Coordinates of C-alpha atoms in Angstrom, one line a residue:
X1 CA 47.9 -41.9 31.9
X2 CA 48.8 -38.3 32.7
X3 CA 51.6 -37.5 35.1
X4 CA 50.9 -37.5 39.0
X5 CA 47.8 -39.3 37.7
X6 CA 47.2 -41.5 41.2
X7 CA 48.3 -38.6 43.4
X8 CA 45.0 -38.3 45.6
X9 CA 45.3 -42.1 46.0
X10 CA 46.0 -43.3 49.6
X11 CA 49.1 -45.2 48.5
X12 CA 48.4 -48.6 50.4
X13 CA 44.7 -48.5 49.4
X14 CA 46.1 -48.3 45.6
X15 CA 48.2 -51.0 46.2
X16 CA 45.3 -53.2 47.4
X17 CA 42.4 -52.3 44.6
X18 CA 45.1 -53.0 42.2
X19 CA 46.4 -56.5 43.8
X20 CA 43.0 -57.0 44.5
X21 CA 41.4 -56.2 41.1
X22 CA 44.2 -58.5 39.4
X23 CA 43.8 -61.5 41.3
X24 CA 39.5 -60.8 40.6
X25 CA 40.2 -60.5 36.8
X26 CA 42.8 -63.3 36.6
X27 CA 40.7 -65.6 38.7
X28 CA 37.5 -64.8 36.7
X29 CA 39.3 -65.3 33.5
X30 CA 41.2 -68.9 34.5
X31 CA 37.4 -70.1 35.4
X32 CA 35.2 -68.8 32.7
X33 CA 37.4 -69.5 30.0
X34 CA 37.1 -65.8 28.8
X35 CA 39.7 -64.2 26.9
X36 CA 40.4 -60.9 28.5
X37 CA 42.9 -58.8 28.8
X38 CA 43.7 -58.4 32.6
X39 CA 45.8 -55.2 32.3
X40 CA 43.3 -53.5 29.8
X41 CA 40.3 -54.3 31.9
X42 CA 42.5 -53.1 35.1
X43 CA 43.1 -50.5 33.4
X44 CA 39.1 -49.7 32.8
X45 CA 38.5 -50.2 36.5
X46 CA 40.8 -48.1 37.9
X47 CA 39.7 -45.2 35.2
X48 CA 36.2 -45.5 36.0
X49 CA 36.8 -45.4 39.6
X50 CA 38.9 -42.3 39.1
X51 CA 36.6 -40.2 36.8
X52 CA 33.2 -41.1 38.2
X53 CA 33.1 -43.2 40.8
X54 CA 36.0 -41.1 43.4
X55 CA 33.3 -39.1 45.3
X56 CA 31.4 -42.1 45.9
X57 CA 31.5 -44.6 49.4
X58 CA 33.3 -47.3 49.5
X59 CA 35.5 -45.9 46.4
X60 CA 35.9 -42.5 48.1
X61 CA 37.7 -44.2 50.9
X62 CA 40.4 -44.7 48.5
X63 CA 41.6 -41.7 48.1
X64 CA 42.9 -38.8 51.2
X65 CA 41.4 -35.8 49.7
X66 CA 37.5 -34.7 50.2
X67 CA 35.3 -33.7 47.7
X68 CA 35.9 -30.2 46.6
X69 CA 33.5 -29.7 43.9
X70 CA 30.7 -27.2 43.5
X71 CA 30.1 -24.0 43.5
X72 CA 31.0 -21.3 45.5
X73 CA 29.9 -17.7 46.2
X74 CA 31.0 -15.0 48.8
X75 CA 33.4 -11.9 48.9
X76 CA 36.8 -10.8 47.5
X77 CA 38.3 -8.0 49.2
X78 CA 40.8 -6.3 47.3
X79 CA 43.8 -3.9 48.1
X80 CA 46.7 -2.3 45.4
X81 CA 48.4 1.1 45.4
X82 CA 47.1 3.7 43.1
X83 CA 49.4 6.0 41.1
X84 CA 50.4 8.7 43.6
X85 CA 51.1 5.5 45.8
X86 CA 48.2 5.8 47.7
X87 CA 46.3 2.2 48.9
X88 CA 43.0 1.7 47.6
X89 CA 40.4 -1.0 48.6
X90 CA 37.2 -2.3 47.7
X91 CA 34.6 -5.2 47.7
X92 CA 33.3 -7.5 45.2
X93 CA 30.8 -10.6 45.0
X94 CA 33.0 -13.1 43.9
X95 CA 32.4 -16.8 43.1
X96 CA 34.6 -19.9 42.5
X97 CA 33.8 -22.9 40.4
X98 CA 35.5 -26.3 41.6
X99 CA 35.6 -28.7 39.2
X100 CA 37.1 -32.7 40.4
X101 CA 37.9 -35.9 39.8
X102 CA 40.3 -38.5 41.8
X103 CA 43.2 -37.0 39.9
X104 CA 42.4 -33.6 38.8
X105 CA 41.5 -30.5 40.5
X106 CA 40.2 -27.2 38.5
X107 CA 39.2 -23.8 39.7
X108 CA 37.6 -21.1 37.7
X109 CA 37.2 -17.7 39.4
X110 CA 35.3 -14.8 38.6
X111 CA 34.2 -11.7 40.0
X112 CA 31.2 -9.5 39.8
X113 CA 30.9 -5.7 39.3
X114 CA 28.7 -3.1 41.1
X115 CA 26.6 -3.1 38.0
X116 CA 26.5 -7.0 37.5
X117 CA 28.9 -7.6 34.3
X118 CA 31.8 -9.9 34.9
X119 CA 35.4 -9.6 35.3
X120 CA 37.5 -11.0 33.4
X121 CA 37.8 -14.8 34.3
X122 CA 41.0 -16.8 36.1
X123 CA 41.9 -20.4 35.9
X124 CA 44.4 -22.1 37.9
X125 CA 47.6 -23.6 36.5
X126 CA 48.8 -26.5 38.5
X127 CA 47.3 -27.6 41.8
X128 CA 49.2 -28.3 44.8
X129 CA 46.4 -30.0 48.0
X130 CA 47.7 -30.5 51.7
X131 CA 46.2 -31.1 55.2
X132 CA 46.5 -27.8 57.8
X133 CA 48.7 -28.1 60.2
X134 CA 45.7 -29.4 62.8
X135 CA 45.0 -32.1 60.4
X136 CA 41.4 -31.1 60.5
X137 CA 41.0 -29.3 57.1
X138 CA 42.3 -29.0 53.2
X139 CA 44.9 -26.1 51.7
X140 CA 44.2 -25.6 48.0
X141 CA 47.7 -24.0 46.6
X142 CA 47.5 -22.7 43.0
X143 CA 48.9 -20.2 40.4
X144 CA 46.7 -19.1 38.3
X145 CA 46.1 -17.1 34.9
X146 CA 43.7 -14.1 34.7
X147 CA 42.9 -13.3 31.1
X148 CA 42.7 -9.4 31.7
X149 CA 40.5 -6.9 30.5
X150 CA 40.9 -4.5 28.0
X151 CA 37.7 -2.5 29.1
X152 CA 39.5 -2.0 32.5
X153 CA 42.9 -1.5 31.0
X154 CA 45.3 -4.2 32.4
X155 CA 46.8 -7.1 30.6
X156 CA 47.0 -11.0 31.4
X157 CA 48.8 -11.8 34.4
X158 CA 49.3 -14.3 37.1
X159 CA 49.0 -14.8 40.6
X160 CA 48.8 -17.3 43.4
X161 CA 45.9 -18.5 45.9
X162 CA 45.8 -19.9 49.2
X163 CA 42.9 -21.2 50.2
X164 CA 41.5 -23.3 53.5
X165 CA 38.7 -25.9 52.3
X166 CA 37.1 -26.2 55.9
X167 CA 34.0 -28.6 55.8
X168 CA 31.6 -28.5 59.2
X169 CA 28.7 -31.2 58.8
X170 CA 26.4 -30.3 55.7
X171 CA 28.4 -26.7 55.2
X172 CA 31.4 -26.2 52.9
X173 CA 33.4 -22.9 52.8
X174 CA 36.9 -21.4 51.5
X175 CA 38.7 -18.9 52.8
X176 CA 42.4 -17.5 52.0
X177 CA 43.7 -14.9 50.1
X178 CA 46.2 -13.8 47.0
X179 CA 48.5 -11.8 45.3
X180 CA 49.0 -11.4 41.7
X181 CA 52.1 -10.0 39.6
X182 CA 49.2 -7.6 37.9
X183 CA 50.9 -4.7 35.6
X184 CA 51.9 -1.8 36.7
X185 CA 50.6 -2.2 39.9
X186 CA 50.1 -5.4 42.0
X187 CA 47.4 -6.5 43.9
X188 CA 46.3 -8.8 47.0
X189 CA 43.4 -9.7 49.0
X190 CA 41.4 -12.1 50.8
X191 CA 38.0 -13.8 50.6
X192 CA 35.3 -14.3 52.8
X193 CA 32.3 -16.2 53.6
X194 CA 32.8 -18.4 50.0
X195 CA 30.0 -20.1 51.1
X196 CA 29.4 -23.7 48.7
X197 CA 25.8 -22.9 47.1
X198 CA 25.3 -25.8 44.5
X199 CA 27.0 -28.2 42.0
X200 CA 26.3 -26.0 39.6
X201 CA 29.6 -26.0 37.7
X202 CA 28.3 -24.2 34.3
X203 CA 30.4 -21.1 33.8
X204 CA 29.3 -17.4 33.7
X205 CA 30.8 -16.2 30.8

């Protein structure tokens, strides 16, 4: 299994669905007769709870994190400084596709232009989740990589997201902002209103 694999996993519920799980498979085995292998069948229960079954009650209670996934759409507001060192801003419709299991967390990002074409996409590189500091909501912390644009004339770079996952009854929304190491001149902002819209996850481009 890949590294950090069981990271979203509450640590004594693991504990549990694994003795649990064992003592199941070992008991069922001893008084069937069957020939199974407890580890490999272990093994097929705690993937399947993972990959499919995570998002779902009681399995969900499992694990600390909520469910993330979907997709979102709102605003990016932008800021760099221009050539003559003058700051520039702007707006953009900008939407964010969350893709999850119990281990794995993925975020695509894309913006939209004034005429409608796309920007070139991001992807994040490493995930890092945490509670706020009121324990009531989620912080998403990520680097990403943008894949540039040589229509718009800048190169691949990276940058680093902070976003709140706040969740109010049926309603989910992320808001934060970031900063990017963007060539030759760097740029930040913040989103608003990324309203969740669907679970949509197919990409745009």
């Amino acid at each position: 299994m890949e590294k950090d694999y069981f990271k979203y996993y509450h640590p004594k519920f693991l504990i549990f669905l694994v003795v649990g799980a064992f003592f199941l498979i070992y008991t069922t085995q001893k008084s069937l007769g069957l020939s199974l292998s407890v580890f490999g069948f272990l093994s097929l229960i705690i993937i399947s709870i993972t990959k499919y079954l995570w998002k779902f009650k009681p399995f969900s209670w499992l694990f600390w994190i909520e469910d993330f996934s979907g997709r979102y759409e709102g605003k990016l507001v932008f800021q760099y400084q221009g050539e003559n060192g003058e700051v520039k801003s702007g707006e953009l419709e900008h939407i964010k596709i969350v893709s999850q299991t119990g281990s794995q967390i993925n975020v695509a990002s894309f913006t939209k232009k004034p005429d409608g074409t796309i920007s070139s996409p991001s992807f994040n590189k490493g995930m890092y989740v945490e509670t706020t500091e009121d324990g009531q909501h989620f912080k998403l912390i990520y680097n990403y990589l943008n894949e540039g644009s040589t229509e718009q004339g800048f190169p691949p770079h990276y940058g680093t997201e902070v976003i709140k996952f706040i969740e109010d009854g049926n309603e989910k929304r992320l808001s934060g902002g970031y900063f990017t190491n963007r060539n030759p001149y760097q740029t930040k902002g913040e989103f608003r209103e990324l309203r969740w819209v669907s679970n949509n996850k197919k990409h745009d481009f």
